[in-house]
Amino acid sequence: MTAISIIESQANEVKLPRWLRECLINQQSESNEALICQAFNFAYELHEGQYRKSGEPYIAHPIAVASLLRDLGGDSVTIAAGFLHDVVEDTEVTPEEIEAMFGVQVRQLVEGVTKLSKFNFSSNTERQAENFRKMFLAMATDIRVIVVKLADRLHNMRTLNHLKPEKQRRISRETRDIFAPLANRLGIGRFKWELEDLCFKYLEPEAYEEIKALIAERRADREARIATVTETLRSRLEKLNVKVIELKGRPKHLYGIYQKMQRQQKEFSQIYDIAAFRIIVESNEECYRSLAVVHDAFKPIPGRFKDYIGLPKPNRYQSLHTTVVGSNGRPIEVQIRTMEMHQIAEYGIAAHWKYKETGSSNQMLSPEDSKFAWLRQLLEWQKDVNDAQDYMENVKDNLYEDDVYVFTPDGDVIPLAHGATPVDFAYRIHSEVGNHMKGARVNGRWSVLSKPLENGDIVEIVTQKNSHPSLDWLNFVVSPTARTRIRQWYKRSHRNENIARGKELLEKEMGKSGFDSLLKSEPMQIVTQRCNYHSVDDMLAALGYGEITQNHVVNRLRDVVKEQQPVEEIKVSTEEDVEISNYIPHNKEKQKGKSPIVGGEGMLYHIAGCCKPLPGESIIGVVTLSSRGISIHRQGCHNVEQVPGERIIPVNWNDGTEETKPLTYPVDIQIEAMDRVGVLKDILARLSDRGVNIRNAGVRTGKNKPALISLSLDIRDRQQLEYIFQRIKSMSDILNIRRVIDSGDR
Ligand code: MN
């Protein structure tokens, strides 16, 4: 059937809008109009024989939807999708066929709208409604899907009177909670007002009729007032050469009046008495000049002026708002804007289209162009935020940008993080649901538990009393809650295994001998407290589970033992003076670098046994009362404190002794170590690696105490000693290492 014959045959049954007739008559092949006409023809044939509740042929609905989209300035892809939006749902056509005939974009729009239409938005809480709106935005990778859906909803609302009251109310609630706010969010004021008024009509029929009647009653009065104000403003603006594109009293929409009455607790007359005007001019500059005219002609009410041109709303709305007092003392609300701002206020994101299109007669935008323009615009809004409240809302939305929205079998929407799996969903419902989860059905089919959920999935969790979480789940869950709950469950239920494993790990680290008594020791109790566990077993379980490491425990233990070490533990008898005893040569000889000591030339010297100084440490000479010459002490040795000044001789180490055979000096050290078999052997091995001679070695062990190892070493200088300390300290069993000076010396 050709397009024209459709027009003729249907002339009586369906009235085709003029634009569509012209399109059908004038279309050229390969043009954008051709796509639209082809979509119309296809929809027409598919819906043939179908009727709406109103008795009209079904095709009237797609025609109305396509017309709304065309009025918004929709591109050919969107208008074509408007014609086809119900064919997948209501006829035998598959998405693949649509793609073959109309291209992938039309298919995507039709599929998107079909998917949205399947949901039953039985929301009764504001929170759920918000989740639905977010899901919509998240699902619609192409914003045009939402606009087609809004046009579909608007026409359904317009023809709602043919349905049963119960259905009218359900659809109206859904529209009020989800679709009108979405239209507002997309800035399509035109859709928003009409949707709201239609919902109002079905949800609050009495209030609606009352307000409607009141408006009708006062029409004459209102029109007279409006005419006077219009006259005044028009003549004043003309005097100033402001070119006025439009100046008229605008009707306030019914729901807006109702909301204002509710919000401000005012009578209808108080709200309604406010006359509302809109002035449309050519430029921003003229907007401000018009404002001056309004403020000059009438007295402005302080605090009511708002500059949304300088500071646009997040949905890009721009205008100047002011309220002035009319000659009869009644307030007049005035909006001033340019044509472009007006377009944006009425058509939102679609305004962009409309502009470009009208620019060049019949040529429409390429679908690509407009699609990206929309997305771009949507992103821009999110940056364009001035109001703190709006800002918060935007920030929240951004946070949820990557969320997926899925349904419970009862139809509640659950927002989840991107990549969330049935397991995340289960734990989101309740931890017990997660802990006893046996499997999951997604859209009625068993699903792999690790498979990420998609927007709109209906998820049902099947639980069983003796099912329990698996550690594998940790590999794929994305929500912190699920992760924590799985761990908790595992910890609780595998406590004994974890304790045994923790014990094993710690034992390996610290050595077997005395390990059990070490576990019961006081230092271990302190470590437990410091790691915030109630008992040693709790700590071992945490270790076994991997919440803490054995190194962590050993380090803490080392600290505790160190703190607790009583000072009297180090009791070493003052040994005899060291046998390194020599004669300090005179200057000449010294230059040859033969002596390690400088100062006290010509005298005998020996290294004091009490403090055993090493090259590199500050020293002092003390003339002994015996015949043994000078005794070399460390600076600050307590044995020197009482010595009278005349017996003190300043001495230094000779730095130039490299040529002589390196001398060594005795040093005593003490090492506390975990009582591990072989720890002494390991220490000695490390020392002999460095070529250090060991004169003496001894080990003391005690119940519940670390092993105490005493060593006497031959050391060249301070540097070597420091190096050895480091080497020994780096062994994991070592709790402490210190140099033994003399009892009471520090
Ligand atoms: Mn529809």
XYZ file of C-alpha atoms and ligand atoms in Angstrom:
747
model
C 0.000 0.000 0.000
C 1.438 3.346 -0.918
C 1.632 6.253 1.438
C -0.943 8.268 -0.417
C -3.401 5.415 -0.534
C -3.067 5.123 3.231
C -3.878 8.776 3.545
C -6.905 8.308 1.382
C -8.164 5.063 2.812
C -7.693 6.228 6.363
C -8.972 9.709 5.830
C -12.146 8.891 7.649
C -10.803 6.742 10.420
C -7.504 8.349 11.417
C -6.771 11.979 10.920
C -3.170 12.311 9.846
C -1.482 15.479 11.104
C -0.518 17.933 8.444
C 3.206 17.480 8.876
C 2.854 13.763 8.283
C 0.718 14.248 5.189
C 3.256 16.661 3.763
C 6.050 14.317 4.657
C 4.309 11.425 2.903
C 3.622 13.450 -0.195
C 6.971 15.218 -0.492
C 9.351 12.502 0.608
C 12.355 11.748 -1.500
C 14.085 8.426 -1.340
C 17.169 8.272 0.874
C 16.111 11.416 2.737
C 15.433 11.700 6.441
C 11.761 12.093 5.568
C 11.920 8.733 3.820
C 12.979 7.074 7.075
C 10.067 8.702 8.907
C 7.532 7.749 6.221
C 8.831 4.217 6.037
C 8.508 3.882 9.809
C 4.966 5.209 9.648
C 3.988 2.792 6.875
C 5.508 -0.147 8.715
C 3.827 0.733 12.020
C 0.587 1.341 10.200
C 0.577 -2.116 8.656
C 1.647 -3.867 11.854
C -0.948 -2.216 14.062
C -3.691 -2.659 11.522
C -6.736 -4.199 13.142
C -5.602 -3.144 16.635
C -7.681 -0.634 18.524
C -7.180 1.446 21.624
C -9.533 1.529 24.585
C -10.918 4.762 23.171
C -12.071 2.897 20.074
C -9.551 4.649 17.854
C -7.307 2.599 15.564
C -4.090 1.843 17.449
C -1.963 3.756 14.935
C -3.355 7.013 16.343
C -1.123 6.523 19.381
C 2.213 6.118 17.538
C 1.230 9.043 15.324
C 0.607 11.208 18.396
C 3.891 10.135 19.988
C 5.832 10.817 16.790
C 4.143 14.226 16.558
C 5.126 15.144 20.115
C 8.703 14.171 19.322
C 8.617 16.191 16.154
C 7.302 19.215 18.083
C 10.232 18.857 20.446
C 12.470 19.005 17.400
C 13.377 15.328 17.373
C 15.636 13.947 14.668
C 14.385 11.445 12.105
C 15.681 8.482 14.101
C 13.727 9.596 17.150
C 10.553 10.285 15.182
C 10.842 6.907 13.472
C 11.286 5.286 16.896
C 8.151 7.152 17.998
C 6.192 5.388 15.277
C 7.713 2.019 16.059
C 7.948 2.170 19.847
C 5.143 -0.345 20.458
C 5.692 -2.793 17.595
C 8.094 -5.150 19.366
C 5.806 -5.349 22.375
C 2.513 -5.601 20.515
C 3.297 -7.348 17.220
C 5.392 -10.197 15.884
C 8.236 -8.001 14.734
C 11.705 -8.673 16.144
C 14.375 -6.092 16.955
C 16.546 -7.685 14.254
C 13.943 -6.911 11.618
C 13.745 -3.318 12.784
C 17.500 -3.006 12.540
C 17.477 -4.456 9.033
C 14.887 -1.954 7.898
C 15.683 1.183 9.880
C 19.228 0.824 11.119
C 20.805 0.061 14.445
C 19.890 3.352 16.118
C 16.173 2.980 15.600
C 16.447 -0.568 16.863
C 18.263 0.580 19.996
C 15.682 3.260 20.744
C 12.775 0.882 20.211
C 14.413 -1.816 22.319
C 15.214 0.690 25.055
C 11.619 1.936 25.207
C 10.288 -1.634 25.124
C 12.493 -2.607 28.039
C 11.384 0.383 30.119
C 7.752 -0.388 29.339
C 8.047 -3.822 30.858
C 8.700 -2.568 34.343
C 5.962 -2.265 36.795
C 6.754 0.801 38.840
C 4.781 -0.170 41.855
C 6.734 2.164 44.052
C 5.208 3.506 47.158
C 8.112 5.254 48.739
C 9.894 8.367 47.579
C 13.165 6.501 47.905
C 12.014 3.796 45.536
C 10.829 6.412 43.068
C 14.243 8.015 43.142
C 15.840 4.625 42.513
C 13.571 4.137 39.516
C 14.516 7.514 38.088
C 18.176 6.760 38.559
C 17.751 3.382 36.960
C 16.111 5.025 33.990
C 18.983 7.375 33.511
C 21.511 4.603 34.069
C 19.816 2.304 31.585
C 19.302 4.824 28.859
C 22.721 4.939 27.305
C 20.923 7.034 24.706
C 18.891 9.837 26.289
C 16.513 9.738 23.336
C 15.070 6.541 24.813
C 13.793 8.541 27.765
C 12.376 11.302 25.584
C 10.472 8.773 23.457
C 9.230 7.151 26.650
C 8.110 10.547 27.988
C 6.204 11.329 24.780
C 4.603 7.876 24.968
C 3.597 8.526 28.563
C 2.272 11.993 27.797
C -0.046 10.709 25.103
C -1.186 7.858 27.339
C -1.946 10.380 30.072
C -3.888 12.531 27.636
C -6.082 9.546 26.769
C -6.256 8.104 30.271
C -9.970 8.801 30.669
C -10.743 5.652 28.687
C -9.253 3.392 31.333
C -10.708 2.116 34.598
C -10.322 4.470 37.604
C -8.045 2.049 39.411
C -5.677 1.949 36.465
C -5.915 5.702 36.019
C -4.686 6.210 39.561
C -1.855 3.716 39.292
C -0.565 5.199 36.048
C -0.960 8.736 37.386
C 1.030 7.962 40.523
C 3.755 6.448 38.425
C 3.761 9.498 36.183
C 3.869 11.909 39.113
C 6.673 10.026 40.882
C 8.829 9.040 37.965
C 8.053 10.588 34.613
C 7.239 14.203 35.518
C 10.442 14.479 37.599
C 12.385 12.949 34.704
C 10.923 15.514 32.292
C 11.964 18.207 34.748
C 15.407 16.731 34.997
C 15.777 16.832 31.235
C 14.519 20.411 31.347
C 11.477 19.681 29.167
C 9.160 22.104 30.980
C 6.396 21.648 28.408
C 6.103 17.919 29.158
C 6.556 18.423 32.865
C 3.650 20.892 33.278
C 1.257 18.855 31.232
C 2.152 15.567 32.899
C 1.728 17.165 36.317
C -1.635 18.686 35.490
C -2.902 15.372 34.117
C -1.743 13.472 37.217
C -3.361 16.127 39.376
C -6.616 15.602 37.560
C -6.707 11.869 38.312
C -5.116 11.844 41.745
C -6.872 14.863 43.309
C -9.986 15.158 41.161
C -11.845 17.422 43.586
C -9.077 19.925 44.082
C -8.438 19.855 40.360
C -12.032 20.639 39.449
C -12.237 23.321 42.115
C -9.197 25.177 40.893
C -10.258 24.751 37.314
C -13.679 26.202 38.080
C -12.213 29.104 40.033
C -9.965 29.964 37.143
C -12.866 29.885 34.689
C -14.977 32.019 37.015
C -12.408 34.766 37.172
C -11.401 34.682 33.576
C -12.926 38.018 32.610
C -11.409 39.804 35.592
C -8.028 38.249 34.942
C -8.037 39.097 31.270
C -8.891 42.714 31.973
C -6.049 43.040 34.471
C -3.621 41.386 32.131
C -4.596 43.682 29.293
C -3.870 46.812 31.381
C -0.455 45.628 32.516
C 0.425 44.439 28.999
C -0.488 47.833 27.606
C 1.663 49.700 30.122
C 4.719 47.503 29.632
C 4.496 47.344 25.858
C 4.374 51.108 25.363
C 7.250 51.695 27.799
C 9.410 49.039 26.151
C 8.699 50.456 22.713
C 9.770 53.912 23.852
C 13.119 52.467 24.792
C 13.411 50.622 21.475
C 13.382 47.187 23.064
C 12.176 44.763 20.432
C 9.573 42.601 22.108
C 9.101 39.148 20.574
C 6.388 38.132 22.983
C 4.662 39.841 25.903
C 1.716 38.187 27.514
C 0.074 37.080 30.696
C 0.844 33.434 31.015
C -1.479 30.878 32.514
C -0.131 29.220 35.594
C -0.557 25.497 35.410
C -3.115 24.036 37.759
C -0.851 21.735 39.667
C 1.570 24.621 40.198
C -1.205 26.688 41.826
C -2.223 23.715 43.950
C 1.325 23.040 45.095
C 1.809 26.677 45.997
C -1.411 26.656 48.002
C -0.282 23.569 49.865
C 3.234 24.768 50.420
C 2.441 28.283 51.508
C -0.835 27.427 53.251
C -2.673 30.033 51.201
C -6.137 30.371 49.777
C -6.688 30.005 46.085
C -7.446 33.710 45.725
C -4.127 34.653 47.292
C -2.243 32.545 44.801
C -4.423 33.118 41.872
C -4.478 36.884 42.276
C -0.888 36.906 41.286
C -0.753 37.780 37.621
C 2.072 36.148 35.748
C 3.779 37.668 32.721
C 6.396 36.549 30.323
C 8.490 38.906 28.235
C 10.573 37.428 25.428
C 13.186 39.672 23.834
C 16.142 39.243 21.526
C 19.268 39.582 23.636
C 20.558 39.197 27.181
C 21.164 42.923 27.267
C 17.511 43.588 26.390
C 16.461 41.230 29.168
C 18.152 43.489 31.696
C 16.780 46.642 30.050
C 13.279 45.159 30.183
C 13.809 44.432 33.848
C 14.608 48.091 34.415
C 11.379 49.032 32.619
C 9.327 46.665 34.782
C 10.923 47.969 37.983
C 10.322 51.546 36.824
C 6.668 50.994 35.930
C 5.790 49.044 39.073
C 7.158 48.842 42.554
C 9.404 45.760 42.983
C 8.916 43.522 46.007
C 12.274 43.252 47.774
C 13.944 39.861 47.767
C 11.935 38.522 44.874
C 14.360 39.284 42.070
C 16.300 36.277 40.764
C 18.909 36.351 38.038
C 18.939 32.907 36.439
C 20.679 34.369 33.412
C 23.832 35.072 35.378
C 23.313 31.929 37.443
C 21.447 29.285 35.402
C 19.664 26.392 37.117
C 21.262 22.932 36.904
C 18.880 21.903 34.130
C 20.113 24.943 32.166
C 17.024 27.035 32.765
C 17.726 30.743 32.295
C 15.475 33.791 32.881
C 15.123 36.894 35.020
C 12.395 36.563 37.651
C 10.895 39.442 39.551
C 7.695 40.259 41.395
C 6.247 43.781 41.405
C 3.090 45.368 42.794
C 0.421 46.280 40.240
C -1.664 49.439 40.291
C -4.442 47.714 42.232
C -1.980 46.508 44.880
C -1.872 42.949 43.561
C 1.436 41.226 42.878
C 2.628 40.647 39.318
C 5.197 37.947 38.588
C 7.373 38.629 35.564
C 9.725 36.319 33.693
C 12.098 37.863 31.188
C 14.108 35.747 28.748
C 15.434 35.474 25.221
C 13.919 33.170 22.625
C 16.757 30.731 23.072
C 16.234 30.626 26.841
C 12.561 30.095 26.205
C 13.268 27.150 23.953
C 15.473 25.598 26.594
C 12.792 26.132 29.257
C 10.175 24.442 27.086
C 12.121 21.729 25.342
C 15.123 21.091 27.579
C 17.822 19.058 25.934
C 15.709 18.816 22.826
C 15.979 22.588 22.355
C 19.411 22.064 20.926
C 17.955 20.085 18.079
C 15.165 22.462 17.398
C 17.596 25.268 16.956
C 19.886 23.651 14.496
C 16.996 22.260 12.545
C 15.089 25.510 12.101
C 18.352 27.092 11.037
C 18.353 25.253 7.731
C 14.825 24.751 6.467
C 14.102 21.078 5.966
C 17.437 19.581 6.686
C 17.580 17.582 9.841
C 20.578 16.866 11.948
C 22.389 13.649 11.437
C 21.388 11.280 14.203
C 24.981 11.051 15.395
C 25.272 14.769 15.760
C 22.182 15.221 17.857
C 22.818 12.178 19.944
C 26.171 13.389 21.064
C 24.928 16.907 21.487
C 22.431 15.592 23.968
C 24.892 13.583 25.898
C 27.276 16.468 25.949
C 24.581 18.704 27.215
C 23.666 16.302 29.944
C 27.247 16.287 31.087
C 27.386 20.053 30.967
C 24.473 20.362 33.333
C 26.310 18.424 35.863
C 29.041 21.024 35.824
C 26.631 23.934 35.776
C 25.640 23.928 39.358
C 25.144 26.913 41.566
C 22.778 26.027 44.270
C 24.173 24.073 47.194
C 21.197 21.752 47.331
C 21.326 21.051 43.634
C 25.002 20.535 43.955
C 24.499 17.858 46.569
C 21.972 16.131 44.382
C 24.331 16.199 41.457
C 27.173 14.863 43.500
C 24.965 12.061 44.719
C 23.940 11.280 41.184
C 27.521 11.183 40.059
C 28.285 8.724 42.779
C 25.574 6.489 41.504
C 26.531 6.912 37.898
C 28.071 3.469 37.679
C 25.394 1.719 39.666
C 23.239 -1.038 38.313
C 19.608 -1.248 39.326
C 17.976 -4.602 39.736
C 14.644 -5.796 41.018
C 13.604 -8.013 43.867
C 10.862 -10.488 42.937
C 8.489 -8.039 44.701
C 9.446 -5.252 42.311
C 11.620 -3.162 44.632
C 14.588 -1.583 42.942
C 17.926 -2.301 44.562
C 20.866 -0.129 43.528
C 24.146 -2.020 43.473
C 27.694 -1.127 42.557
C 28.732 -1.729 38.991
C 29.825 -5.350 38.559
C 27.753 -6.568 41.501
C 26.858 -10.255 41.435
C 23.938 -12.258 42.866
C 26.046 -12.718 46.001
C 26.333 -8.941 46.472
C 22.596 -8.716 45.959
C 21.939 -11.422 48.570
C 24.082 -9.717 51.201
C 22.454 -6.408 50.316
C 19.052 -7.887 51.155
C 20.213 -9.363 54.455
C 23.365 -10.981 55.783
C 21.409 -14.116 56.652
C 20.190 -14.350 53.056
C 23.810 -14.221 51.933
C 24.987 -16.669 54.560
C 22.413 -19.259 53.557
C 22.363 -18.613 49.861
C 22.122 -21.740 47.805
C 21.698 -20.239 44.357
C 20.213 -17.372 42.409
C 17.650 -17.074 39.661
C 18.109 -14.095 37.399
C 15.109 -13.294 35.198
C 13.722 -16.712 36.078
C 16.825 -18.693 35.176
C 19.535 -20.160 37.379
C 22.568 -17.946 37.197
C 26.243 -18.442 37.914
C 26.860 -16.689 41.231
C 29.854 -14.772 39.907
C 28.057 -13.335 36.879
C 27.648 -9.537 37.128
C 24.045 -8.344 37.194
C 22.627 -6.004 34.593
C 20.201 -3.131 34.837
C 16.624 -4.328 35.119
C 17.478 -7.922 36.077
C 14.962 -9.524 38.382
C 16.952 -11.382 41.010
C 15.662 -14.102 43.254
C 17.876 -15.655 45.910
C 17.245 -19.227 46.913
C 18.351 -20.043 50.446
C 18.779 -23.270 52.342
C 19.333 -23.753 56.044
C 22.608 -25.640 55.731
C 24.068 -23.719 52.824
C 26.943 -21.477 53.684
C 29.265 -18.968 52.046
C 32.302 -20.066 50.146
C 35.679 -18.375 50.385
C 35.719 -18.304 46.578
C 33.051 -15.649 46.712
C 35.697 -13.227 47.922
C 37.176 -13.439 44.445
C 34.204 -11.829 42.749
C 32.030 -9.865 45.177
C 32.362 -6.102 44.727
C 30.577 -4.672 47.742
C 32.519 -4.152 50.959
C 29.509 -5.381 52.941
C 29.450 -8.752 51.215
C 33.188 -9.082 51.621
C 33.067 -8.318 55.335
C 30.130 -10.610 55.960
C 31.738 -13.556 54.174
C 34.915 -13.090 56.170
C 32.995 -12.782 59.411
C 31.107 -15.920 58.731
C 34.256 -17.787 57.884
C 35.968 -16.566 60.992
C 33.111 -17.591 63.208
C 32.593 -20.976 61.719
C 36.198 -22.088 61.266
C 37.569 -20.863 64.547
C 39.363 -24.042 65.621
C 40.994 -24.552 62.261
C 42.108 -20.963 62.255
C 43.558 -21.177 65.763
C 45.517 -24.288 64.834
C 46.812 -22.644 61.702
C 47.741 -19.469 63.575
C 49.609 -21.508 66.143
C 51.490 -23.365 63.479
C 52.531 -20.149 61.755
C 53.744 -18.564 64.961
C 55.564 -21.663 66.086
C 57.427 -21.821 62.818
C 58.502 -18.243 63.331
C 59.566 -18.521 66.957
C 60.803 -22.060 67.375
C 59.311 -25.066 69.079
C 61.083 -25.172 72.398
C 59.115 -23.491 75.109
C 56.530 -22.320 72.602
C 53.504 -23.480 74.549
C 54.670 -21.822 77.709
C 55.456 -18.691 75.707
C 51.851 -18.634 74.522
C 50.718 -18.568 78.120
C 53.312 -16.030 79.196
C 52.538 -12.559 80.405
C 54.227 -10.834 77.426
C 51.931 -12.794 75.116
C 48.903 -11.593 77.062
C 50.070 -8.019 76.676
C 50.618 -8.495 72.953
C 47.080 -9.860 72.647
C 45.670 -6.769 74.310
C 47.765 -4.449 72.219
C 46.555 -6.120 69.034
C 42.981 -5.630 70.285
C 42.004 -9.245 70.778
C 40.136 -10.646 73.707
C 42.251 -13.742 74.074
C 45.387 -15.378 72.759
C 43.127 -17.789 70.874
C 41.345 -14.894 69.181
C 44.672 -13.560 68.080
C 45.790 -16.952 66.824
C 42.521 -17.302 64.902
C 43.094 -13.909 63.318
C 46.599 -15.013 62.434
C 45.268 -18.245 60.978
C 42.728 -16.346 58.958
C 45.275 -13.880 57.709
C 43.910 -10.820 59.404
C 47.317 -10.195 61.000
C 50.761 -11.591 60.227
C 53.149 -13.576 62.374
C 55.734 -10.833 61.924
C 53.329 -8.403 63.477
C 52.948 -10.620 66.541
C 56.659 -11.316 66.884
C 57.543 -7.637 66.631
C 55.021 -6.737 69.293
C 56.340 -9.529 71.484
C 59.863 -8.277 71.055
C 58.787 -4.801 72.174
C 57.029 -6.141 75.242
C 59.936 -8.310 76.335
C 62.301 -5.391 75.866
C 60.160 -3.135 78.025
C 59.858 -5.755 80.712
C 63.526 -6.651 80.889
C 64.615 -5.788 84.441
C 67.921 -3.946 84.691
C 69.488 -6.336 87.233
C 69.319 -9.045 84.643
C 72.652 -7.828 83.311
C 75.096 -8.680 85.955
C 78.612 -9.142 84.753
C 81.511 -9.007 87.114
C 84.060 -6.360 86.342
C 86.753 -8.234 84.593
C 90.378 -7.661 84.975
C 91.924 -5.042 82.836
C 92.378 -6.113 79.325
C 95.782 -7.373 78.478
C 96.196 -4.988 75.588
C 98.746 -2.958 77.293
C 101.503 -1.128 75.683
C 103.830 1.734 75.561
C 102.792 4.946 73.880
C 105.682 6.007 71.619
C 107.086 9.511 71.355
C 106.129 11.894 68.571
C 108.661 10.689 66.047
C 107.592 7.176 66.423
C 103.979 8.154 66.444
C 104.322 9.592 62.988
C 105.169 6.174 61.791
C 101.714 5.283 62.915
C 102.725 2.495 65.207
C 100.590 3.325 68.217
C 96.811 3.252 68.463
C 96.833 5.898 71.192
C 97.916 9.517 70.930
C 98.738 11.469 74.115
C 100.632 10.415 77.198
C 103.678 9.763 75.102
C 106.338 7.596 76.577
C 104.036 5.986 79.075
C 102.573 2.506 79.381
C 98.871 2.241 78.773
C 96.158 -0.361 78.969
C 92.505 -0.509 77.999
C 90.232 -0.261 81.038
C 88.234 -3.427 81.718
C 85.231 -1.589 83.051
C 84.191 0.263 79.913
C 86.328 -1.316 77.206
C 86.445 1.582 74.782
C 86.688 0.979 71.077
C 88.422 3.047 68.435
C 85.893 5.570 67.286
C 84.683 6.317 70.790
C 85.799 9.289 72.862
C 88.367 8.253 75.430
C 90.218 9.637 78.368
C 93.441 8.549 80.084
C 93.766 8.021 83.831
C 97.168 7.726 85.486
C 96.986 4.636 87.617
C 98.420 4.488 91.081
C 100.095 1.191 90.317
C 102.940 0.873 87.911
C 100.693 0.117 84.953
C 100.810 3.573 83.446
C 97.707 5.051 81.860
C 94.316 3.358 81.957
C 92.259 4.174 78.860
C 88.564 4.699 79.674
C 85.580 5.785 77.671
C 84.683 9.373 78.160
C 81.957 9.414 80.791
C 82.872 6.045 82.355
C 81.596 6.191 85.904
C 84.906 4.928 87.281
C 86.566 8.129 86.101
C 84.105 10.458 87.768
C 85.890 10.316 91.163
C 89.409 10.623 89.766
C 91.107 13.949 90.610
C 91.917 16.168 87.659
C 95.687 15.954 87.967
C 95.583 12.237 87.164
C 93.587 12.776 83.962
C 95.536 12.792 80.735
C 93.870 13.721 77.460
C 94.267 10.949 74.902
C 92.886 10.103 71.494
C 92.778 7.205 69.154
C 95.406 7.384 66.500
C 93.713 7.485 63.145
C 96.877 6.621 61.294
C 97.354 3.015 62.309
C 96.328 1.392 59.076
C 99.752 0.043 58.388
C 99.974 -1.856 61.600
C 98.339 -5.159 62.022
C 94.752 -4.330 63.012
C 94.380 -4.464 66.714
C 91.254 -5.829 68.311
C 89.582 -4.986 71.573
C 87.340 -7.078 73.714
C 83.604 -6.310 73.776
C 80.911 -8.100 75.744
C 77.429 -8.272 74.366
C 74.139 -9.764 75.461
C 71.457 -11.005 73.137
C 67.885 -11.899 74.035
C 66.355 -14.305 71.628
C 63.335 -16.454 71.182
C 64.228 -19.770 72.648
C 64.707 -21.528 69.405
C 66.953 -24.466 68.896
C 69.939 -23.431 66.886
C 69.573 -19.699 67.389
C 73.025 -19.506 69.013
C 74.519 -21.476 66.192
C 73.007 -19.029 63.706
C 74.387 -16.052 65.585
C 77.857 -17.531 65.791
C 77.752 -18.359 62.111
C 76.958 -14.746 61.273
C 79.827 -13.534 63.425
C 82.438 -15.845 62.020
C 81.286 -14.893 58.531
C 82.570 -11.421 59.359
C 85.805 -12.835 60.731
C 85.040 -11.862 64.291
C 86.827 -13.847 66.942
C 84.616 -15.157 69.718
C 86.359 -15.560 73.033
C 83.503 -16.746 75.064
C 79.877 -17.665 74.658
C 77.153 -18.683 77.064
C 73.404 -19.209 77.015
C 70.936 -18.889 79.854
C 67.384 -20.033 79.439
C 64.532 -19.720 81.896
C 60.923 -20.721 82.104
C 58.673 -18.317 80.196
C 61.617 -16.145 79.423
C 63.582 -15.508 76.305
C 67.021 -17.017 76.012
C 69.874 -14.777 77.180
C 73.053 -15.202 75.199
C 76.311 -13.659 76.425
C 79.222 -13.275 74.047
C 82.743 -11.877 74.341
C 84.048 -10.718 70.995
C 87.249 -9.244 69.631
C 86.258 -6.070 67.820
C 88.368 -3.661 65.796
C 86.373 -0.506 66.287
C 83.009 1.013 66.897
C 82.013 0.804 63.276
C 82.551 -2.934 63.190
C 80.571 -3.371 66.376
C 77.645 -1.383 64.979
C 77.708 -3.462 61.864
C 77.584 -6.684 63.849
C 74.686 -5.371 65.926
C 72.763 -4.715 62.757
C 73.485 -8.147 61.394
C 72.246 -9.858 64.530
C 69.242 -7.575 64.972
C 68.036 -8.465 61.515
C 67.474 -12.065 62.576
C 63.791 -12.613 63.248
C 64.319 -14.462 66.538
C 66.234 -11.674 68.157
C 64.388 -9.654 70.736
C 67.164 -7.419 71.909
C 70.912 -6.932 71.710
C 73.072 -4.710 73.871
C 76.653 -4.082 74.831
C 77.590 -4.916 78.379
C 79.704 -2.281 79.982
C 79.864 -2.830 83.683
C 77.315 -3.353 86.367
C 75.538 -0.099 86.916
C 77.186 1.625 83.994
C 75.057 2.902 81.177
Mn 3.018 3.468 23.522
